[in-house]
Amino acid sequence: MARTARAAAVDMLDGVLGEGLLLSQCEAALTGLSPADRARAQRLTAQVLRHVEPTDRLLKPFLRKAPPLTVLNTLRLATVELVLGEAAHGVVNEAVNMVRHHRRHAALSGLVNAVLRRVAENPSFGKQPPQRLPFWLRKPLVDAWGKPAVSAMEAVQAIPAPVDLTLRPGRDVGIEGAEALPTGSLRFAPGVQVSALPGYATGDWWVQDAAAALAVPLLAPQVGERVLDLCAAPGGKTLQLAAAGAQVTALDVNESRMTRLRDNLARTGLTAEVVVADALDWQPEAPFDAILLDAPCSATGTIRRHPDLPFVKDGSELEALITLQAALIDRALGWLKPGGRLVFCTCSLLPEEGEAQLAAALARHPALRVDDTLPPGADPAWRAPAGGLRLRPDYWAERGGMDGFFMARLAR
Ligand SMILES: C[S@@+](CC[C@H](N)C(=O)[O-])C[C@H]1O[C@@H](n2cnc3c(N)ncnc32)[C@H](O)[C@@H]1O
């Protein structure tokens, strides 16, 4: 039987839900598929990961005991497809065939057929709430913003994220079918094939979530300023800084991610000095006018784009990340010219990596202050009470949400 997108999706689900691998570590499952099937397999896998909890509840009455993981993942995939409106005939047949040809589980193909026929009678999650975040993450978010806000975030995380483009200033992109967001990004419906849009090859825009795109306007780089992009790869913000006319040094410790940054610079024809180094060891030759520190973090603000995260991460890296973020803030402050400015940001939902990190930095550096300038188009309601911007997935929910971020502009 030729390998299909659905078979690859089940293999990736086995990797994430069985072996605790990130989706990016499961890409071997896509080998041999056409580009269209690879994209379909990734889309199907993400759809299932967004609905594992309601899917399992829907399946439970039809299963006397949990089947082996591969069979369960085949059932999950077919169930999610049925709920999302896919025609039952093709979905059920392929699921049954996949199990029938499985070297260990062929005997369970009858069970799969029987269960999916029951699901197909009423393919709906009914009144079930969207999938909940894992406890280690949900608890601090409920403590910070309350249950209704967290439920609203979970509702946004249950739907595919839109595709946002950051536009290069001064280029007329002339792209239709997109929403121009108040902050300047251009928003497309999920699944748009970006490389087919005009202006890709000429670097008139690049893909970057609307929330992520706000850190550079918050820093407000000026033409000719020396700006350090600290923790730069793969370079969405480096491109913004360079496009604003700054003299950019882009630094990151990860060589392979920096290859992507170099590719992005080459595609857009923008320039930056590229440094592969550990920021904890590196020293600049001269101080900077401005520094953007997009620090490594739990990435919990990006769950709608990376629905594998809640199944793979358990919060155990958090303490080390918080320590690293504080050390990076302290080093960056030492590299600023007098009167220079630093934007600290993380794509995290956790106050420990945002609001609390800012408070700790202000306590360690009494001369430091938060500058509450808003980036153009930003909603004043996004201001965090003690300074900085708190961006959440449930903001702009009616437009498709945004990534979770914390960002603050500091000066001394
Ligand atoms: C949130 S990502 C940066 C995203 C990037 N700013 C962008 O907009 O495309 C964090 C980055 O920090 C880098 N990093 C982690 N520890 C580092 C260190 N000690 N020194 C330099 N870079 C580090 C990681 O390799 C990763 O690329």
PDB file of N, CA, C and O in Angstrom, residues 38-96:
ATOM      1  N   ARG A  38       2.769  16.048   2.408  1.00  0.00           N
ATOM      2  CA  ARG A  38       3.498  16.416   3.640  1.00  0.00           C
ATOM      3  C   ARG A  38       2.710  17.485   4.396  1.00  0.00           C
ATOM      4  O   ARG A  38       2.497  17.381   5.603  1.00  0.00           O
ATOM      5  N   ALA A  39       2.269  18.499   3.642  1.00  0.00           N
ATOM      6  CA  ALA A  39       1.511  19.593   4.279  1.00  0.00           C
ATOM      7  C   ALA A  39       0.215  19.040   4.877  1.00  0.00           C
ATOM      8  O   ALA A  39      -0.185  19.420   5.985  1.00  0.00           O
ATOM      9  N   ARG A  40      -0.426  18.116   4.149  1.00  0.00           N
ATOM     10  CA  ARG A  40      -1.691  17.558   4.648  1.00  0.00           C
ATOM     11  C   ARG A  40      -1.445  16.734   5.915  1.00  0.00           C
ATOM     12  O   ARG A  40      -2.202  16.844   6.889  1.00  0.00           O
ATOM     13  N   ALA A  41      -0.370  15.948   5.916  1.00  0.00           N
ATOM     14  CA  ALA A  41      -0.065  15.130   7.095  1.00  0.00           C
ATOM     15  C   ALA A  41       0.189  16.036   8.309  1.00  0.00           C
ATOM     16  O   ALA A  41      -0.277  15.759   9.420  1.00  0.00           O
ATOM     17  N   GLN A  42       0.905  17.124   8.094  1.00  0.00           N
ATOM     18  CA  GLN A  42       1.196  18.037   9.213  1.00  0.00           C
ATOM     19  C   GLN A  42      -0.093  18.696   9.714  1.00  0.00           C
ATOM     20  O   GLN A  42      -0.299  18.857  10.910  1.00  0.00           O
ATOM     21  N   ARG A  43      -0.949  19.068   8.737  1.00  0.00           N
ATOM     22  CA  ARG A  43      -2.219  19.711   9.124  1.00  0.00           C
ATOM     23  C   ARG A  43      -3.085  18.727   9.929  1.00  0.00           C
ATOM     24  O   ARG A  43      -3.642  19.074  10.969  1.00  0.00           O
ATOM     25  N   LEU A  44      -3.173  17.485   9.448  1.00  0.00           N
ATOM     26  CA  LEU A  44      -4.000  16.487  10.148  1.00  0.00           C
ATOM     27  C   LEU A  44      -3.464  16.228  11.554  1.00  0.00           C
ATOM     28  O   LEU A  44      -4.229  16.147  12.521  1.00  0.00           O
ATOM     29  N   THR A  45      -2.149  16.099  11.665  1.00  0.00           N
ATOM     30  CA  THR A  45      -1.550  15.827  12.976  1.00  0.00           C
ATOM     31  C   THR A  45      -1.875  16.960  13.948  1.00  0.00           C
ATOM     32  O   THR A  45      -2.284  16.724  15.097  1.00  0.00           O
ATOM     33  N   ALA A  46      -1.702  18.184  13.480  1.00  0.00           N
ATOM     34  CA  ALA A  46      -1.966  19.342  14.346  1.00  0.00           C
ATOM     35  C   ALA A  46      -3.437  19.372  14.749  1.00  0.00           C
ATOM     36  O   ALA A  46      -3.770  19.654  15.908  1.00  0.00           O
ATOM     37  N   GLN A  47      -4.331  19.038  13.801  1.00  0.00           N
ATOM     38  CA  GLN A  47      -5.764  19.052  14.131  1.00  0.00           C
ATOM     39  C   GLN A  47      -6.065  18.059  15.252  1.00  0.00           C
ATOM     40  O   GLN A  47      -6.799  18.361  16.183  1.00  0.00           O
ATOM     41  N   VAL A  48      -5.474  16.881  15.172  1.00  0.00           N
ATOM     42  CA  VAL A  48      -5.734  15.885  16.226  1.00  0.00           C
ATOM     43  C   VAL A  48      -5.168  16.383  17.555  1.00  0.00           C
ATOM     44  O   VAL A  48      -5.839  16.322  18.591  1.00  0.00           O
ATOM     45  N   LEU A  49      -3.945  16.923  17.531  1.00  0.00           N
ATOM     46  CA  LEU A  49      -3.330  17.372  18.788  1.00  0.00           C
ATOM     47  C   LEU A  49      -4.142  18.486  19.447  1.00  0.00           C
ATOM     48  O   LEU A  49      -4.122  18.643  20.667  1.00  0.00           O
ATOM     49  N   ARG A  50      -4.883  19.244  18.650  1.00  0.00           N
ATOM     50  CA  ARG A  50      -5.729  20.309  19.228  1.00  0.00           C
ATOM     51  C   ARG A  50      -6.983  19.748  19.900  1.00  0.00           C
ATOM     52  O   ARG A  50      -7.684  20.478  20.589  1.00  0.00           O
ATOM     53  N   HIS A  51      -7.294  18.465  19.626  1.00  0.00           N
ATOM     54  CA  HIS A  51      -8.577  17.924  20.111  1.00  0.00           C
ATOM     55  C   HIS A  51      -8.441  16.556  20.768  1.00  0.00           C
ATOM     56  O   HIS A  51      -9.412  15.802  20.785  1.00  0.00           O
ATOM     57  N   VAL A  52      -7.289  16.213  21.306  1.00  0.00           N
ATOM     58  CA  VAL A  52      -7.116  14.866  21.873  1.00  0.00           C
ATOM     59  C   VAL A  52      -8.123  14.622  23.006  1.00  0.00           C
ATOM     60  O   VAL A  52      -8.780  13.573  23.067  1.00  0.00           O
ATOM     61  N   GLU A  53      -8.264  15.623  23.866  1.00  0.00           N
ATOM     62  CA  GLU A  53      -9.122  15.434  25.047  1.00  0.00           C
ATOM     63  C   GLU A  53     -10.600  15.213  24.657  1.00  0.00           C
ATOM     64  O   GLU A  53     -11.193  14.200  25.048  1.00  0.00           O
ATOM     65  N   PRO A  54     -11.206  16.118  23.859  1.00  0.00           N
ATOM     66  CA  PRO A  54     -12.607  15.848  23.481  1.00  0.00           C
ATOM     67  C   PRO A  54     -12.760  14.600  22.609  1.00  0.00           C
ATOM     68  O   PRO A  54     -13.774  13.906  22.690  1.00  0.00           O
ATOM     69  N   THR A  55     -11.727  14.286  21.814  1.00  0.00           N
ATOM     70  CA  THR A  55     -11.818  13.087  20.971  1.00  0.00           C
ATOM     71  C   THR A  55     -11.854  11.832  21.839  1.00  0.00           C
ATOM     72  O   THR A  55     -12.661  10.920  21.610  1.00  0.00           O
ATOM     73  N   ASP A  56     -10.992  11.790  22.837  1.00  0.00           N
ATOM     74  CA  ASP A  56     -10.962  10.607  23.704  1.00  0.00           C
ATOM     75  C   ASP A  56     -12.274  10.451  24.463  1.00  0.00           C
ATOM     76  O   ASP A  56     -12.760   9.341  24.677  1.00  0.00           O
ATOM     77  N   ARG A  57     -12.854  11.602  24.830  1.00  0.00           N
ATOM     78  CA  ARG A  57     -14.147  11.506  25.539  1.00  0.00           C
ATOM     79  C   ARG A  57     -15.245  10.992  24.603  1.00  0.00           C
ATOM     80  O   ARG A  57     -16.110  10.225  24.995  1.00  0.00           O
ATOM     81  N   LEU A  58     -15.164  11.426  23.343  1.00  0.00           N
ATOM     82  CA  LEU A  58     -16.152  10.959  22.366  1.00  0.00           C
ATOM     83  C   LEU A  58     -15.998   9.455  22.106  1.00  0.00           C
ATOM     84  O   LEU A  58     -16.971   8.719  21.971  1.00  0.00           O
ATOM     85  N   LEU A  59     -14.738   8.988  22.079  1.00  0.00           N
ATOM     86  CA  LEU A  59     -14.488   7.573  21.759  1.00  0.00           C
ATOM     87  C   LEU A  59     -14.767   6.632  22.935  1.00  0.00           C
ATOM     88  O   LEU A  59     -15.083   5.461  22.734  1.00  0.00           O
ATOM     89  N   LYS A  60     -14.637   7.162  24.136  1.00  0.00           N
ATOM     90  CA  LYS A  60     -14.657   6.305  25.341  1.00  0.00           C
ATOM     91  C   LYS A  60     -15.849   5.329  25.394  1.00  0.00           C
ATOM     92  O   LYS A  60     -15.646   4.127  25.639  1.00  0.00           O
ATOM     93  N   PRO A  61     -17.083   5.785  25.158  1.00  0.00           N
ATOM     94  CA  PRO A  61     -18.205   4.835  25.285  1.00  0.00           C
ATOM     95  C   PRO A  61     -18.140   3.687  24.273  1.00  0.00           C
ATOM     96  O   PRO A  61     -18.788   2.664  24.473  1.00  0.00           O
ATOM     97  N   PHE A  62     -17.350   3.847  23.210  1.00  0.00           N
ATOM     98  CA  PHE A  62     -17.311   2.807  22.170  1.00  0.00           C
ATOM     99  C   PHE A  62     -16.142   1.838  22.352  1.00  0.00           C
ATOM    100  O   PHE A  62     -15.946   0.935  21.551  1.00  0.00           O
ATOM    101  N   LEU A  63     -15.330   2.070  23.394  1.00  0.00           N
ATOM    102  CA  LEU A  63     -14.132   1.228  23.601  1.00  0.00           C
ATOM    103  C   LEU A  63     -14.200   0.597  24.985  1.00  0.00           C
ATOM    104  O   LEU A  63     -14.296   1.321  25.983  1.00  0.00           O
ATOM    105  N   ARG A  64     -14.114  -0.730  25.044  1.00  0.00           N
ATOM    106  CA  ARG A  64     -14.153  -1.376  26.361  1.00  0.00           C
ATOM    107  C   ARG A  64     -12.829  -1.162  27.092  1.00  0.00           C
ATOM    108  O   ARG A  64     -12.783  -1.003  28.283  1.00  0.00           O
ATOM    109  N   LYS A  65     -11.722  -1.232  26.321  1.00  0.00           N
ATOM    110  CA  LYS A  65     -10.424  -0.890  26.916  1.00  0.00           C
ATOM    111  C   LYS A  65      -9.606  -0.145  25.861  1.00  0.00           C
ATOM    112  O   LYS A  65      -9.913  -0.237  24.663  1.00  0.00           O
ATOM    113  N   ALA A  66      -8.587   0.568  26.330  1.00  0.00           N
ATOM    114  CA  ALA A  66      -7.797   1.380  25.390  1.00  0.00           C
ATOM    115  C   ALA A  66      -7.050   0.454  24.421  1.00  0.00           C
ATOM    116  O   ALA A  66      -6.353  -0.465  24.867  1.00  0.00           O
ATOM    117  N   PRO A  67      -7.184   0.664  23.116  1.00  0.00           N
ATOM    118  CA  PRO A  67      -6.423  -0.153  22.162  1.00  0.00           C
ATOM    119  C   PRO A  67      -4.954   0.275  22.138  1.00  0.00           C
ATOM    120  O   PRO A  67      -4.595   1.300  22.728  1.00  0.00           O
ATOM    121  N   PRO A  68      -4.070  -0.484  21.475  1.00  0.00           N
ATOM    122  CA  PRO A  68      -2.670  -0.059  21.360  1.00  0.00           C
ATOM    123  C   PRO A  68      -2.601   1.356  20.763  1.00  0.00           C
ATOM    124  O   PRO A  68      -3.485   1.758  19.990  1.00  0.00           O
ATOM    125  N   LEU A  69      -1.526   2.080  21.120  1.00  0.00           N
ATOM    126  CA  LEU A  69      -1.462   3.506  20.777  1.00  0.00           C
ATOM    127  C   LEU A  69      -1.676   3.791  19.287  1.00  0.00           C
ATOM    128  O   LEU A  69      -2.406   4.714  18.926  1.00  0.00           O
ATOM    129  N   THR A  70      -1.047   3.012  18.413  1.00  0.00           N
ATOM    130  CA  THR A  70      -1.188   3.278  16.973  1.00  0.00           C
ATOM    131  C   THR A  70      -2.650   3.154  16.537  1.00  0.00           C
ATOM    132  O   THR A  70      -3.135   3.960  15.727  1.00  0.00           O
ATOM    133  N   VAL A  71      -3.336   2.176  17.088  1.00  0.00           N
ATOM    134  CA  VAL A  71      -4.750   1.994  16.727  1.00  0.00           C
ATOM    135  C   VAL A  71      -5.571   3.150  17.309  1.00  0.00           C
ATOM    136  O   VAL A  71      -6.432   3.721  16.627  1.00  0.00           O
ATOM    137  N   LEU A  72      -5.259   3.509  18.549  1.00  0.00           N
ATOM    138  CA  LEU A  72      -5.970   4.639  19.158  1.00  0.00           C
ATOM    139  C   LEU A  72      -5.738   5.920  18.347  1.00  0.00           C
ATOM    140  O   LEU A  72      -6.672   6.686  18.091  1.00  0.00           O
ATOM    141  N   ASN A  73      -4.507   6.138  17.909  1.00  0.00           N
ATOM    142  CA  ASN A  73      -4.225   7.349  17.128  1.00  0.00           C
ATOM    143  C   ASN A  73      -4.918   7.304  15.768  1.00  0.00           C
ATOM    144  O   ASN A  73      -5.336   8.351  15.252  1.00  0.00           O
ATOM    145  N   THR A  74      -5.064   6.120  15.196  1.00  0.00           N
ATOM    146  CA  THR A  74      -5.810   5.997  13.937  1.00  0.00           C
ATOM    147  C   THR A  74      -7.275   6.370  14.183  1.00  0.00           C
ATOM    148  O   THR A  74      -7.896   7.097  13.388  1.00  0.00           O
ATOM    149  N   LEU A  75      -7.813   5.897  15.303  1.00  0.00           N
ATOM    150  CA  LEU A  75      -9.204   6.247  15.657  1.00  0.00           C
ATOM    151  C   LEU A  75      -9.332   7.755  15.920  1.00  0.00           C
ATOM    152  O   LEU A  75     -10.298   8.392  15.505  1.00  0.00           O
ATOM    153  N   ARG A  76      -8.335   8.308  16.632  1.00  0.00           N
ATOM    154  CA  ARG A  76      -8.384   9.756  16.942  1.00  0.00           C
ATOM    155  C   ARG A  76      -8.381  10.568  15.649  1.00  0.00           C
ATOM    156  O   ARG A  76      -9.158  11.511  15.485  1.00  0.00           O
ATOM    157  N   LEU A  77      -7.486  10.189  14.742  1.00  0.00           N
ATOM    158  CA  LEU A  77      -7.384  10.933  13.481  1.00  0.00           C
ATOM    159  C   LEU A  77      -8.706  10.871  12.724  1.00  0.00           C
ATOM    160  O   LEU A  77      -9.239  11.910  12.293  1.00  0.00           O
ATOM    161  N   ALA A  78      -9.242   9.669  12.575  1.00  0.00           N
ATOM    162  CA  ALA A  78     -10.488   9.526  11.817  1.00  0.00           C
ATOM    163  C   ALA A  78     -11.625  10.281  12.509  1.00  0.00           C
ATOM    164  O   ALA A  78     -12.433  10.953  11.856  1.00  0.00           O
ATOM    165  N   THR A  79     -11.658  10.216  13.828  1.00  0.00           N
ATOM    166  CA  THR A  79     -12.733  10.890  14.572  1.00  0.00           C
ATOM    167  C   THR A  79     -12.665  12.408  14.365  1.00  0.00           C
ATOM    168  O   THR A  79     -13.680  13.061  14.094  1.00  0.00           O
ATOM    169  N   VAL A  80     -11.460  12.952  14.482  1.00  0.00           N
ATOM    170  CA  VAL A  80     -11.335  14.405  14.294  1.00  0.00           C
ATOM    171  C   VAL A  80     -11.729  14.792  12.868  1.00  0.00           C
ATOM    172  O   VAL A  80     -12.441  15.781  12.652  1.00  0.00           O
ATOM    173  N   GLU A  81     -11.320  13.989  11.907  1.00  0.00           N
ATOM    174  CA  GLU A  81     -11.715  14.306  10.516  1.00  0.00           C
ATOM    175  C   GLU A  81     -13.236  14.268  10.366  1.00  0.00           C
ATOM    176  O   GLU A  81     -13.819  15.128   9.703  1.00  0.00           O
ATOM    177  N   LEU A  82     -13.865  13.271  10.968  1.00  0.00           N
ATOM    178  CA  LEU A  82     -15.337  13.176  10.874  1.00  0.00           C
ATOM    179  C   LEU A  82     -15.986  14.381  11.530  1.00  0.00           C
ATOM    180  O   LEU A  82     -16.895  14.999  10.977  1.00  0.00           O
ATOM    181  N   VAL A  83     -15.499  14.739  12.715  1.00  0.00           N
ATOM    182  CA  VAL A  83     -16.089  15.884  13.428  1.00  0.00           C
ATOM    183  C   VAL A  83     -15.908  17.165  12.611  1.00  0.00           C
ATOM    184  O   VAL A  83     -16.790  18.030  12.571  1.00  0.00           O
ATOM    185  N   LEU A  84     -14.781  17.270  11.925  1.00  0.00           N
ATOM    186  CA  LEU A  84     -14.526  18.501  11.155  1.00  0.00           C
ATOM    187  C   LEU A  84     -15.215  18.458   9.782  1.00  0.00           C
ATOM    188  O   LEU A  84     -15.006  19.356   8.960  1.00  0.00           O
ATOM    189  N   GLY A  85     -15.999  17.408   9.521  1.00  0.00           N
ATOM    190  CA  GLY A  85     -16.870  17.427   8.338  1.00  0.00           C
ATOM    191  C   GLY A  85     -16.385  16.627   7.147  1.00  0.00           C
ATOM    192  O   GLY A  85     -16.982  16.695   6.069  1.00  0.00           O
ATOM    193  N   GLU A  86     -15.326  15.856   7.317  1.00  0.00           N
ATOM    194  CA  GLU A  86     -14.836  15.044   6.196  1.00  0.00           C
ATOM    195  C   GLU A  86     -15.847  13.920   5.921  1.00  0.00           C
ATOM    196  O   GLU A  86     -16.490  13.408   6.841  1.00  0.00           O
ATOM    197  N   ALA A  87     -15.981  13.523   4.638  1.00  0.00           N
ATOM    198  CA  ALA A  87     -16.967  12.488   4.281  1.00  0.00           C
ATOM    199  C   ALA A  87     -16.589  11.155   4.942  1.00  0.00           C
ATOM    200  O   ALA A  87     -15.437  10.713   4.879  1.00  0.00           O
ATOM    201  N   ALA A  88     -17.596  10.502   5.541  1.00  0.00           N
ATOM    202  CA  ALA A  88     -17.344   9.310   6.363  1.00  0.00           C
ATOM    203  C   ALA A  88     -16.729   8.165   5.552  1.00  0.00           C
ATOM    204  O   ALA A  88     -15.825   7.474   6.033  1.00  0.00           O
ATOM    205  N   HIS A  89     -17.205   7.975   4.328  1.00  0.00           N
ATOM    206  CA  HIS A  89     -16.785   6.803   3.552  1.00  0.00           C
ATOM    207  C   HIS A  89     -15.253   6.702   3.456  1.00  0.00           C
ATOM    208  O   HIS A  89     -14.651   5.712   3.853  1.00  0.00           O
ATOM    209  N   GLY A  90     -14.631   7.777   2.949  1.00  0.00           N
ATOM    210  CA  GLY A  90     -13.176   7.761   2.751  1.00  0.00           C
ATOM    211  C   GLY A  90     -12.426   7.666   4.062  1.00  0.00           C
ATOM    212  O   GLY A  90     -11.446   6.926   4.189  1.00  0.00           O
ATOM    213  N   VAL A  91     -12.901   8.395   5.063  1.00  0.00           N
ATOM    214  CA  VAL A  91     -12.203   8.430   6.359  1.00  0.00           C
ATOM    215  C   VAL A  91     -12.208   7.044   6.998  1.00  0.00           C
ATOM    216  O   VAL A  91     -11.174   6.520   7.411  1.00  0.00           O
ATOM    217  N   VAL A  92     -13.394   6.414   7.041  1.00  0.00           N
ATOM    218  CA  VAL A  92     -13.511   5.121   7.723  1.00  0.00           C
ATOM    219  C   VAL A  92     -12.737   4.058   6.941  1.00  0.00           C
ATOM    220  O   VAL A  92     -11.976   3.269   7.519  1.00  0.00           O
ATOM    221  N   ASN A  93     -12.896   4.047   5.610  1.00  0.00           N
ATOM    222  CA  ASN A  93     -12.197   3.030   4.812  1.00  0.00           C
ATOM    223  C   ASN A  93     -10.695   3.099   5.001  1.00  0.00           C
ATOM    224  O   ASN A  93     -10.037   2.075   5.163  1.00  0.00           O
ATOM    225  N   GLU A  94     -10.146   4.313   4.965  1.00  0.00           N
ATOM    226  CA  GLU A  94      -8.686   4.374   5.064  1.00  0.00           C
ATOM    227  C   GLU A  94      -8.212   3.983   6.459  1.00  0.00           C
ATOM    228  O   GLU A  94      -7.192   3.300   6.610  1.00  0.00           O
ATOM    229  N   ALA A  95      -8.950   4.391   7.476  1.00  0.00           N
ATOM    230  CA  ALA A  95      -8.550   4.004   8.848  1.00  0.00           C
ATOM    231  C   ALA A  95      -8.565   2.476   8.976  1.00  0.00           C
ATOM    232  O   ALA A  95      -7.622   1.874   9.506  1.00  0.00           O
ATOM    233  N   VAL A  96      -9.619   1.848   8.477  1.00  0.00           N
ATOM    234  CA  VAL A  96      -9.723   0.387   8.574  1.00  0.00           C
ATOM    235  C   VAL A  96      -8.575  -0.262   7.786  1.00  0.00           C
ATOM    236  O   VAL A  96      -7.921  -1.198   8.261  1.00  0.00           O
TER     237      VAL A  96
END
